[in-house]
Amino acid sequence: MSRSDLGWGSSPASRADPRSGLVIHYDSTDQGLAGKDHSACLTYWRNTRNFHTGPSRGWADIGYCVDESTEILTEDGWKTFHDIREGDLVLTLDHETGMSRWQPLQAVNVFPAMPRELIRMEGRDHSSLTTAQHRWPVERHAEGAEAERAWATSGTLNGRDRLLLASPCSALPTEPKWDDDLVESVARSCSGPPEAPEHRTEERWEFSEQAPGGVPTFAFVSSLTASQHALFLRTACDVSPDGPGTATLPSLASAEAFRLSAVLIGRASVVRRTSSGYRLTLTDPDHTALAPGALTIGRETYEGRIWCPTTPDGTWLARREGTVYFTGNSFMACPHGYVIEGRGLYRTQAAQPGGNSSHYSCTLATGPSDPITPEQINAVRVLREWLMEPDTSIAGTVLGHRDFISTSCPGDKAYRMVQDGTFAKAPDDSEGDDDMPQHRRFEKSGSQTLEPGKWASLAFDSRHDGETGEFYAVVGVEEKEGAYYDVSVGVVLEGVTPGAEVQIRATEYEPDGDGGWKIARNRPQNSPVHQGGMAHFTYSWKGNLAKGRRVRFRIAQFGESDAQVTSATTDVFYWPR
């Protein structure tokens, strides 16, 4: 059962191509669905999505994020989500070793503005605004035992958890590139309040390569050894009139350069503006974790966009309001034997940390005491077999949620089935091949201009199998005898006049007799009214395509000037005749 059967459009979750297998999940409480009509399963799935994507959680098809003011540390300095791209090197935390390292950004997940309830945590050393399910790498303390590394969410942090403010980088140079005397001189020339001594101008001129304009470059700071970082920071603090552990810098850029040095050797720090410049305060060397009890924590409504990066470690170094810290289900198989789509194909999951881009996920929607029915087991087998077909080609491996993190999920009964291979067997004959649709996916990355009041066929430029070109028809090119189809599309527009209407519809075309195509049938349209200059619209439709016809998506906007389609994605399920 697809998303459009449930009245949902295309999932806004980020693209992925999970190939490593299927992960089984369950619900934390009993649902009793096996003893109810199948309609109760659909109600459960709709309520699950409404809860997670509603204002109480603010997820986008089960995602978790931070506010627009939160920045990420890249190899070129601090950046907002507007300025980062897949492949950029960012500082992450290897939560197993406790060391930081540079890793490539795998994705930038940005979710549309809407009212959400976020959790604000504020203190002298910390400022964050996140969704309740935003994940944190923490040190978890227990009386009489060593701290253990664990994961928590903004909504589940407790008094035993400590937020990680800093961690030494595992890739610092071991051989010095610069003499210690030069490192000390650069630090001295760039430190102190704006009313610097007379010698500073001359020294800054001398170090134009390492610190142009009196600001140490990222490349220079990153090239220092661990001992040189300590020297660099100690010199800046010695110049400052504010005492040990505090450096006064003439500009924010200078303060951030020295803070970078602290970050790379695992020293927590805070930057604040003062009447005499910018003050960098280094915390005690052992103060690298923060107890939530030291923070003021509250919930508030936030209406802006939220975002979250994807990295191999599942962590990243964040900055907000002068503080720095590390921070860090696709299908349902119901008891009646139905597989119901959640995030769907080619989407990043949000159910198993460390495997959200490599594995698909499937929840049984059962609790600890609920039975797992034979129909449910077979539905998982059918799903696994379908995902192993050539278009998706996942491995046949079936894992449990607890194979990724410490959790009770998917429950002892289901996990025993995972371990003994129950879910990895071939489906029985109760599920015929004719019931399973074929699938294709089209994407659009190039811009397409929409003139006011004029309908245009949506042109895609790539297909899931790697083919590129200009694709207008999404069904009917190969299905010449006709087909039943189920299509959904998500479209991102920019430049639409606020308050203007946008219309999207599926249209069936037939040959016009002169080698071209004419409209045979317009399907019902969706007509959202746009509130800003950029938005994500979705549309879905199911139909019975006659022999020789093709299906396109058409779109029109009724603003005062041209608008642009900047991206679009469509998932197509079809049953050829």
Coordinates of C-alpha atoms in Angstrom, one line a residue:
M1 CA 0.0 0.0 0.0
S2 CA 1.7 3.2 -1.2
R3 CA 1.9 6.7 0.3
S4 CA -0.7 8.0 -2.1
D5 CA -3.2 5.4 -1.0
L6 CA -2.8 7.1 2.4
G7 CA -3.3 10.5 0.9
W8 CA 0.4 11.5 1.3
G9 CA 2.6 13.1 -1.4
S10 CA 6.2 12.3 -2.1
S11 CA 8.4 12.0 1.0
P12 CA 10.6 15.1 1.6
A13 CA 13.3 13.0 3.3
S14 CA 16.7 13.2 1.7
R15 CA 17.7 10.8 -1.1
A16 CA 19.6 7.6 -0.3
D17 CA 20.2 4.2 -2.0
P18 CA 20.2 1.6 0.8
R19 CA 21.8 -1.6 -0.4
S20 CA 22.9 -3.4 2.7
G21 CA 19.6 -5.0 3.8
L22 CA 16.5 -4.7 5.9
V23 CA 16.2 -3.7 9.6
I24 CA 13.3 -4.9 11.8
H25 CA 11.7 -2.6 14.4
Y26 CA 8.7 -2.6 16.7
D27 CA 6.6 -0.2 18.8
S28 CA 7.5 0.3 22.4
T29 CA 3.9 -0.4 23.6
D30 CA 1.4 -3.1 22.7
Q31 CA -1.0 -2.1 19.9
G32 CA -3.4 -5.1 19.7
L33 CA -3.7 -4.7 15.9
A34 CA -3.9 -8.4 15.2
G35 CA -7.3 -8.6 16.8
K36 CA -8.7 -5.6 14.9
D37 CA -9.8 -4.9 11.4
H38 CA -7.1 -3.9 8.9
S39 CA -8.4 -0.3 9.0
A40 CA -7.0 0.0 12.5
C41 CA -3.5 -0.6 11.0
L42 CA -4.0 2.3 8.6
T43 CA -5.2 4.5 11.4
Y44 CA -2.1 3.5 13.5
W45 CA 0.2 4.4 10.6
R46 CA -1.4 7.7 9.8
N47 CA -1.4 8.6 13.5
T48 CA 2.3 7.7 13.8
R49 CA 3.2 9.9 10.9
N50 CA 1.0 12.8 12.2
F51 CA 2.6 12.6 15.6
H52 CA 6.2 12.6 14.3
T53 CA 5.6 15.3 11.6
G54 CA 3.3 17.5 13.7
P55 CA 4.4 20.5 15.8
S56 CA 5.0 18.4 18.9
R57 CA 8.0 16.8 17.2
G58 CA 8.6 18.7 14.0
W59 CA 10.1 15.8 12.1
A60 CA 9.9 15.7 8.3
D61 CA 8.8 12.1 7.6
I62 CA 10.5 11.1 10.8
G63 CA 13.6 13.3 10.8
Y64 CA 15.4 15.4 13.5
C65 CA 17.1 18.7 13.2
V66 CA 18.4 22.0 14.5
D67 CA 17.4 25.6 13.9
E68 CA 18.7 28.0 11.2
S69 CA 21.1 29.8 13.5
T70 CA 23.2 26.7 14.2
E71 CA 26.4 26.4 12.1
I72 CA 28.8 23.6 11.3
L73 CA 32.6 23.6 11.3
T74 CA 34.0 22.9 7.8
E75 CA 37.6 22.9 6.6
D76 CA 37.0 26.5 5.4
G77 CA 35.6 27.7 8.7
W78 CA 32.1 27.9 10.2
K79 CA 29.2 27.9 7.7
T80 CA 25.4 27.8 7.8
F81 CA 23.4 25.2 5.9
H82 CA 23.0 27.6 3.0
D83 CA 26.7 27.4 2.3
I84 CA 27.6 23.8 2.6
R85 CA 27.5 21.0 0.0
E86 CA 27.8 17.3 -0.2
G87 CA 31.5 16.4 -0.1
D88 CA 32.6 19.3 2.1
L89 CA 35.0 18.3 4.9
V90 CA 33.5 18.8 8.3
L91 CA 34.7 18.1 11.8
T92 CA 32.9 15.0 13.3
L93 CA 33.3 13.0 16.5
D94 CA 34.2 9.3 16.5
H95 CA 32.0 8.4 19.5
E96 CA 33.8 5.0 19.9
T97 CA 37.3 6.5 20.3
G98 CA 36.3 9.9 21.7
M99 CA 38.5 11.6 19.0
S100 CA 37.4 14.2 16.4
R101 CA 38.3 13.9 12.8
W102 CA 37.6 15.4 9.4
Q103 CA 35.0 13.6 7.3
P104 CA 33.1 14.4 4.0
L105 CA 29.5 15.6 4.3
Q106 CA 27.2 13.0 2.9
A107 CA 24.0 15.1 2.7
V108 CA 22.4 18.4 3.8
N109 CA 18.8 17.7 4.9
V110 CA 16.7 20.9 5.0
F111 CA 13.1 20.8 6.0
P112 CA 10.4 23.4 5.2
A113 CA 9.3 26.1 7.6
M114 CA 6.3 25.3 9.7
P115 CA 5.3 25.7 13.4
R116 CA 7.1 23.1 15.5
E117 CA 7.8 22.7 19.2
L118 CA 11.6 22.8 19.7
I119 CA 13.7 22.3 22.9
R120 CA 15.9 25.3 23.9
M121 CA 18.9 24.6 26.1
E122 CA 20.9 27.7 27.3
G123 CA 23.8 28.2 29.6
R124 CA 27.2 29.9 29.9
D125 CA 28.8 27.2 27.8
H126 CA 26.0 26.1 25.6
S127 CA 23.1 27.3 23.4
S128 CA 21.0 25.0 21.2
L129 CA 17.5 24.9 19.7
T130 CA 16.6 21.4 18.4
T131 CA 13.7 19.1 17.8
A132 CA 13.0 16.6 20.6
Q133 CA 14.4 13.7 18.7
H134 CA 17.7 15.4 17.8
R135 CA 20.5 13.0 18.8
W136 CA 23.5 13.8 21.1
P137 CA 26.6 11.8 21.7
V138 CA 27.0 11.9 25.5
E139 CA 29.1 10.6 28.4
R140 CA 26.8 8.7 30.7
H141 CA 27.8 8.7 34.4
A142 CA 26.7 6.2 37.0
E143 CA 27.7 6.3 40.7
G144 CA 30.8 4.2 41.3
A145 CA 31.4 3.4 37.7
E146 CA 33.4 4.9 34.8
A147 CA 31.5 7.1 32.4
E148 CA 30.3 5.3 29.2
R149 CA 29.7 6.6 25.8
A150 CA 26.1 6.6 24.8
W151 CA 23.4 8.4 22.7
A152 CA 20.5 10.5 23.9
T153 CA 18.0 12.8 22.3
S154 CA 17.1 16.4 23.4
G155 CA 13.9 14.9 24.8
T156 CA 15.6 12.1 26.8
L157 CA 18.7 13.8 28.3
N158 CA 18.9 13.1 32.0
G159 CA 21.1 14.0 35.0
R160 CA 23.6 11.2 34.2
D161 CA 24.3 12.5 30.7
R162 CA 27.1 15.0 29.8
L163 CA 27.1 16.9 26.5
L164 CA 30.5 16.8 24.7
L165 CA 31.9 20.3 24.2
A166 CA 35.3 19.4 22.7
S167 CA 37.5 16.5 21.6
P168 CA 41.1 16.4 20.4
C169 CA 41.5 15.9 16.6
S170 CA 43.1 12.6 15.6
A171 CA 44.7 14.1 12.5
L172 CA 47.0 16.8 14.0
P173 CA 50.4 17.2 12.3
T174 CA 53.2 15.5 14.3
E175 CA 56.1 17.4 12.6
P176 CA 56.1 21.2 12.9
K177 CA 55.7 23.2 9.7
W178 CA 56.6 26.5 11.5
D179 CA 59.1 27.5 14.1
D180 CA 57.7 28.0 17.6
D181 CA 59.0 31.5 17.6
L182 CA 56.9 32.3 14.5
V183 CA 53.8 30.7 16.1
E184 CA 54.3 32.8 19.2
S185 CA 54.8 36.0 17.2
V186 CA 51.7 35.4 15.1
A187 CA 49.7 34.9 18.3
R188 CA 51.1 38.0 19.9
S189 CA 50.5 40.2 16.9
C190 CA 46.9 39.1 16.5
S191 CA 45.9 39.3 20.2
G192 CA 44.9 42.0 22.6
P193 CA 42.2 44.7 22.5
P194 CA 41.6 46.8 19.4
E195 CA 43.8 49.6 20.9
A196 CA 47.0 47.5 20.3
P197 CA 50.6 48.5 21.0
E198 CA 52.5 50.2 18.2
H199 CA 54.5 47.2 17.3
R200 CA 51.4 45.3 16.2
T201 CA 51.1 47.0 12.8
E202 CA 54.6 46.1 11.9
E203 CA 54.3 42.5 13.1
R204 CA 51.0 42.1 11.2
W205 CA 52.7 43.2 8.0
E206 CA 55.4 40.6 8.6
F207 CA 52.9 37.8 9.0
S208 CA 50.7 38.6 6.0
E209 CA 50.9 35.0 4.8
Q210 CA 49.9 33.4 8.1
A211 CA 47.5 36.1 9.4
P212 CA 46.4 38.6 6.7
G213 CA 44.7 41.6 8.2
G214 CA 45.7 40.4 11.7
V215 CA 43.5 37.2 11.4
P216 CA 45.2 33.8 11.5
T217 CA 44.2 31.8 8.5
F218 CA 42.4 28.4 8.8
A219 CA 45.3 26.8 6.9
F220 CA 47.9 28.2 9.4
V221 CA 46.0 27.2 12.5
S222 CA 45.2 23.7 11.1
S223 CA 48.9 23.1 10.3
L224 CA 50.0 23.5 14.0
T225 CA 51.1 20.6 16.1
A226 CA 49.4 19.9 19.5
S227 CA 52.2 21.6 21.4
Q228 CA 52.1 24.6 19.1
H229 CA 48.4 24.9 19.6
A230 CA 49.0 25.1 23.3
L231 CA 51.7 27.7 22.8
F232 CA 49.5 29.7 20.4
L233 CA 46.7 29.9 23.0
R234 CA 48.9 30.5 25.9
T235 CA 50.6 33.4 24.2
A236 CA 47.2 35.0 23.3
C237 CA 46.1 34.7 27.0
D238 CA 49.4 36.2 28.2
V239 CA 48.8 39.3 26.0
S240 CA 45.3 39.7 27.4
P241 CA 44.7 41.9 30.4
D242 CA 41.9 39.5 31.6
G243 CA 44.1 36.9 33.3
P244 CA 44.9 33.2 32.6
G245 CA 42.6 31.2 30.3
T246 CA 41.2 34.3 28.7
A247 CA 42.2 36.0 25.5
T248 CA 40.9 39.4 24.3
L249 CA 40.8 39.6 20.5
P250 CA 40.3 42.7 18.4
S251 CA 37.7 41.1 16.1
L252 CA 35.3 38.2 15.9
A253 CA 37.3 36.6 13.1
S254 CA 40.4 36.6 15.3
A255 CA 38.5 35.1 18.2
E256 CA 37.2 32.3 16.0
A257 CA 40.7 31.6 14.7
F258 CA 42.0 31.1 18.2
R259 CA 38.9 29.1 19.1
L260 CA 39.6 26.8 16.2
S261 CA 43.0 26.1 17.8
A262 CA 41.3 25.2 21.0
V263 CA 38.8 23.0 19.2
L264 CA 41.6 21.0 17.5
I265 CA 43.3 20.1 20.8
G266 CA 40.1 19.4 22.7
R267 CA 39.8 22.5 24.8
A268 CA 36.2 23.8 25.3
S269 CA 35.7 27.5 24.9
V270 CA 33.2 30.3 24.6
V271 CA 33.4 33.5 22.6
R272 CA 31.5 36.6 23.8
R273 CA 31.6 40.2 22.7
T274 CA 32.7 42.8 25.3
S275 CA 33.3 46.5 25.4
S276 CA 37.0 45.9 24.7
G277 CA 36.6 43.5 21.8
Y278 CA 35.9 39.8 21.8
R279 CA 36.7 37.6 24.7
L280 CA 37.7 33.9 24.2
T281 CA 37.4 32.0 27.5
L282 CA 39.0 28.6 27.7
T283 CA 37.4 26.2 30.2
D284 CA 39.4 23.9 32.4
P285 CA 41.2 21.2 30.3
D286 CA 39.1 18.5 32.0
H287 CA 35.9 20.4 31.4
T288 CA 34.9 18.9 28.0
A289 CA 31.4 17.7 29.0
L290 CA 28.4 19.6 30.3
A291 CA 25.6 18.3 32.5
P292 CA 22.1 19.3 31.4
G293 CA 21.5 20.4 35.0
A294 CA 23.7 23.3 34.3
L295 CA 21.4 24.5 31.6
T296 CA 18.0 26.2 31.4
I297 CA 15.8 23.9 29.4
G298 CA 12.4 24.8 27.9
R299 CA 10.1 24.2 25.0
E300 CA 9.0 26.9 22.5
T301 CA 7.3 27.2 19.2
Y302 CA 9.6 27.8 16.2
E303 CA 8.4 28.5 12.7
G304 CA 11.5 28.6 10.6
R305 CA 13.3 25.9 8.6
I306 CA 15.2 23.2 10.4
W307 CA 18.2 21.2 9.1
C308 CA 20.5 18.4 9.8
P309 CA 23.7 17.2 8.1
T310 CA 24.5 13.6 7.4
T311 CA 28.1 12.4 8.2
P312 CA 29.7 9.0 8.3
D313 CA 30.1 9.3 12.1
G314 CA 26.6 10.6 12.6
T315 CA 28.0 13.6 14.5
W316 CA 29.3 17.1 13.8
L317 CA 30.7 20.1 15.5
A318 CA 28.1 22.8 16.0
R319 CA 28.2 26.5 16.9
R320 CA 25.4 28.6 18.2
E321 CA 25.4 32.0 20.0
G322 CA 29.1 31.8 20.7
T323 CA 29.1 28.3 22.1
V324 CA 30.5 25.1 20.4
Y325 CA 29.6 21.4 21.0
F326 CA 29.4 18.0 19.3
T327 CA 25.9 16.9 18.4
G328 CA 24.9 14.6 16.4
N329 CA 10.9 3.8 9.3
S330 CA 10.4 3.2 5.7
F331 CA 7.8 0.4 5.7
M332 CA 5.3 -1.3 8.0
A333 CA 4.3 -4.9 7.9
C334 CA 0.9 -5.2 9.6
P335 CA -0.6 -8.3 11.3
H336 CA -3.0 -8.8 8.4
G337 CA -0.2 -9.3 5.9
Y338 CA -0.1 -5.9 4.2
V339 CA 3.1 -3.9 3.5
I340 CA 2.4 -0.2 4.0
E341 CA 4.8 2.4 2.7
G342 CA 6.4 5.0 5.0
R343 CA 9.4 6.9 3.7
G344 CA 9.6 4.6 0.8
L345 CA 12.2 3.7 -1.8
Y346 CA 15.5 5.7 -2.2
R347 CA 15.0 7.7 1.0
T348 CA 17.2 8.1 4.0
Q349 CA 15.8 6.3 7.0
A350 CA 15.5 7.7 10.5
A351 CA 15.2 4.6 12.5
Q352 CA 18.6 3.0 13.0
P353 CA 21.6 5.4 13.8
G354 CA 24.6 4.3 11.7
G355 CA 22.4 2.5 9.1
N356 CA 19.9 5.1 7.9
S357 CA 21.5 5.5 4.5
S358 CA 22.6 1.9 4.1
H359 CA 19.6 -0.2 5.2
Y360 CA 15.8 0.0 4.7
S361 CA 13.7 -0.3 7.8
C362 CA 10.4 -2.1 8.5
T363 CA 8.3 -1.9 11.7
L364 CA 6.0 -4.7 12.7
A365 CA 3.9 -2.2 14.7
T366 CA 3.8 -4.6 17.6
G367 CA 4.6 -4.2 21.2
P368 CA 6.4 -6.5 23.7
S369 CA 3.4 -8.7 24.2
D370 CA 1.7 -8.5 20.8
P371 CA 1.7 -11.7 18.7
I372 CA 3.7 -11.7 15.4
T373 CA 1.3 -13.3 13.0
P374 CA 2.2 -15.7 10.1
E375 CA 0.8 -13.1 7.7
Q376 CA 3.1 -10.4 9.2
I377 CA 6.1 -12.7 8.8
N378 CA 5.2 -13.4 5.2
A379 CA 4.7 -9.6 4.5
V380 CA 8.3 -9.0 5.7
R381 CA 9.5 -11.8 3.4
V382 CA 7.6 -10.4 0.4
L383 CA 9.0 -6.9 1.1
R384 CA 12.6 -8.3 1.4
E385 CA 12.2 -10.2 -1.9
W386 CA 10.8 -7.2 -3.7
L387 CA 13.7 -5.0 -2.4
M388 CA 16.1 -7.6 -3.8
E389 CA 14.8 -7.1 -7.3
P390 CA 17.2 -5.5 -9.9
D391 CA 15.9 -1.9 -9.6
T392 CA 16.8 -1.8 -5.8
S393 CA 19.1 -4.8 -5.4
I394 CA 19.5 -4.8 -1.6
A395 CA 21.4 -7.5 0.1
G396 CA 19.3 -10.2 1.6
T397 CA 20.6 -9.5 5.1
V398 CA 17.9 -8.9 7.8
L399 CA 19.0 -7.2 11.1
G400 CA 17.3 -5.9 14.2
H401 CA 17.4 -2.3 15.5
R402 CA 19.5 -3.5 18.5
D403 CA 22.3 -4.5 16.0
F404 CA 22.9 -0.8 15.6
I405 CA 22.5 0.7 19.1
S406 CA 21.7 -0.5 22.6
T407 CA 17.9 -0.8 22.6
S408 CA 15.1 -3.3 23.3
C409 CA 13.8 -2.9 19.8
P410 CA 12.6 -5.0 17.9
G411 CA 11.6 -7.0 21.0
D412 CA 12.9 -10.5 22.0
K413 CA 10.4 -12.4 19.9
A414 CA 11.1 -10.5 16.7
Y415 CA 14.9 -10.5 17.3
R416 CA 14.9 -14.3 17.7
M417 CA 13.3 -14.5 14.3
V418 CA 15.9 -12.1 12.9
Q419 CA 18.7 -14.4 14.3
D420 CA 17.2 -17.7 13.2
G421 CA 16.5 -16.5 9.7
T422 CA 12.7 -16.6 9.8
F423 CA 12.4 -13.3 8.0
A424 CA 15.1 -14.2 5.4
K425 CA 13.2 -17.1 4.0
A426 CA 11.3 -17.0 0.7
P427 CA 7.7 -15.9 0.9
D428 CA 5.0 -18.5 0.7
D429 CA 2.5 -18.8 -2.2
S430 CA -0.1 -16.6 -0.6
E431 CA 1.4 -13.5 -2.1
G432 CA 1.3 -13.6 -5.9
D433 CA 3.9 -11.9 -8.1
D434 CA 1.1 -10.0 -9.9
D435 CA 0.3 -8.0 -6.8
M436 CA 3.7 -6.4 -6.7
P437 CA 4.1 -3.3 -8.8
Q438 CA 7.1 -2.3 -10.8
H439 CA 8.9 1.0 -9.9
R440 CA 10.7 3.8 -11.5
R441 CA 11.9 7.1 -10.2
F442 CA 12.7 10.4 -12.0
E443 CA 14.5 13.4 -10.6
K444 CA 15.0 17.0 -11.8
S445 CA 18.0 19.1 -10.8
G446 CA 18.1 21.7 -13.6
S447 CA 16.0 24.9 -13.4
Q448 CA 12.8 25.3 -15.4
T449 CA 11.1 28.6 -15.9
L450 CA 7.3 29.0 -15.3
E451 CA 5.7 32.0 -16.8
P452 CA 2.7 33.5 -15.0
G453 CA -0.6 31.8 -15.9
K454 CA 0.9 29.3 -18.4
W455 CA 0.8 25.5 -18.0
A456 CA 4.1 23.7 -18.5
S457 CA 5.0 19.9 -18.6
L458 CA 7.5 19.1 -15.9
A459 CA 10.7 18.0 -17.5
F460 CA 12.9 15.5 -15.5
D461 CA 16.6 15.1 -16.3
S462 CA 17.6 11.7 -14.7
R463 CA 16.1 8.3 -14.0
H464 CA 16.8 5.9 -11.1
D465 CA 18.8 3.5 -13.4
G466 CA 21.3 6.2 -14.3
E467 CA 19.8 7.3 -17.6
T468 CA 19.9 11.0 -18.3
G469 CA 18.1 13.2 -20.8
E470 CA 14.8 15.0 -21.0
F471 CA 11.9 12.9 -19.6
Y472 CA 8.4 14.2 -19.8
A473 CA 6.3 11.0 -19.7
V474 CA 6.5 9.0 -16.4
V475 CA 4.2 6.2 -17.5
G476 CA 3.4 4.8 -20.9
V477 CA 6.6 5.0 -22.9
E478 CA 7.4 1.3 -22.3
E479 CA 3.9 0.3 -21.2
K480 CA 2.4 0.5 -24.7
E481 CA -0.5 -1.8 -23.9
G482 CA -1.5 0.4 -21.0
A483 CA -1.1 0.1 -17.2
Y484 CA -2.5 0.8 -13.8
Y485 CA -0.4 3.4 -12.1
D486 CA 0.2 5.2 -8.8
V487 CA 2.3 8.3 -9.0
S488 CA 3.5 11.0 -6.6
V489 CA 5.7 14.0 -7.2
G490 CA 7.4 16.7 -5.0
V491 CA 8.3 20.0 -6.6
V492 CA 10.4 22.9 -5.2
L493 CA 9.7 26.4 -6.6
E494 CA 11.5 29.7 -6.1
G495 CA 10.4 33.2 -7.0
V496 CA 6.6 32.7 -6.6
T497 CA 4.7 35.8 -5.7
P498 CA 3.5 35.6 -2.0
G499 CA -0.2 34.7 -1.9
A500 CA -0.1 33.4 -5.6
E501 CA -1.8 30.1 -6.5
V502 CA 0.2 27.2 -7.8
Q503 CA -1.6 24.3 -9.7
I504 CA -0.2 20.8 -10.2
R505 CA -2.0 17.9 -12.0
A506 CA -1.4 14.7 -13.9
T507 CA -2.4 14.7 -17.5
E508 CA -2.8 11.8 -19.9
Y509 CA -1.7 12.4 -23.5
E510 CA -2.4 10.5 -26.8
P511 CA -1.0 10.7 -30.3
D512 CA -2.3 13.6 -32.3
G513 CA -2.0 11.9 -35.7
D514 CA 0.9 14.2 -36.9
G515 CA 3.7 12.6 -34.9
G516 CA 3.0 14.7 -31.8
W517 CA 0.9 14.5 -28.6
K518 CA -2.3 16.1 -27.5
I519 CA -4.1 16.1 -24.2
A520 CA -6.5 13.2 -23.8
R521 CA -7.5 13.6 -20.2
N522 CA -6.7 16.0 -17.4
R523 CA -6.7 14.5 -14.0
P524 CA -7.8 16.5 -10.9
Q525 CA -5.5 19.2 -9.8
N526 CA -4.0 20.3 -6.5
S527 CA -4.1 24.1 -6.0
P528 CA -2.0 25.3 -3.0
V529 CA -1.7 29.0 -2.3
H530 CA 1.9 30.0 -1.7
Q531 CA 2.8 32.1 1.3
G532 CA 6.5 32.9 0.5
G533 CA 9.1 33.0 -2.2
M534 CA 10.2 29.3 -2.0
A535 CA 8.1 26.2 -1.2
H536 CA 7.9 22.4 -1.6
F537 CA 4.6 21.2 -3.1
T538 CA 3.4 17.6 -3.5
Y539 CA 0.8 15.9 -5.7
S540 CA -0.3 12.2 -6.1
W541 CA -2.7 10.4 -8.4
K542 CA -3.8 6.8 -9.3
G543 CA -5.2 5.9 -12.6
N544 CA -5.9 3.3 -15.3
L545 CA -3.9 4.3 -18.4
A546 CA -5.4 3.2 -21.8
K547 CA -3.3 1.6 -24.6
G548 CA -1.1 4.1 -26.4
R549 CA -1.4 6.9 -23.8
R550 CA 1.3 8.5 -21.6
V551 CA 1.2 10.4 -18.3
R552 CA 2.9 13.7 -17.6
F553 CA 2.9 16.1 -14.7
R554 CA 1.9 19.7 -15.6
I555 CA 2.3 22.8 -13.4
A556 CA 1.3 26.4 -13.5
Q557 CA 1.8 29.4 -11.2
F558 CA -0.3 32.6 -11.2
G559 CA 2.0 35.1 -9.7
E560 CA 3.1 38.5 -11.0
S561 CA 6.4 37.4 -12.6
D562 CA 8.4 34.3 -13.7
A563 CA 9.1 31.6 -11.2
Q564 CA 11.5 28.7 -11.3
V565 CA 11.2 25.0 -10.6
T566 CA 14.5 24.3 -9.0
S567 CA 14.1 20.5 -8.3
A568 CA 11.5 17.8 -8.5
T569 CA 11.3 14.1 -7.7
T570 CA 8.6 11.5 -8.7
D571 CA 8.1 7.9 -7.6
V572 CA 6.1 5.8 -10.1
F573 CA 4.5 2.4 -9.2
Y574 CA 2.8 0.7 -12.2
W575 CA 1.3 -2.6 -13.2
P576 CA 1.7 -3.2 -17.0
R577 CA -1.1 -5.0 -18.8

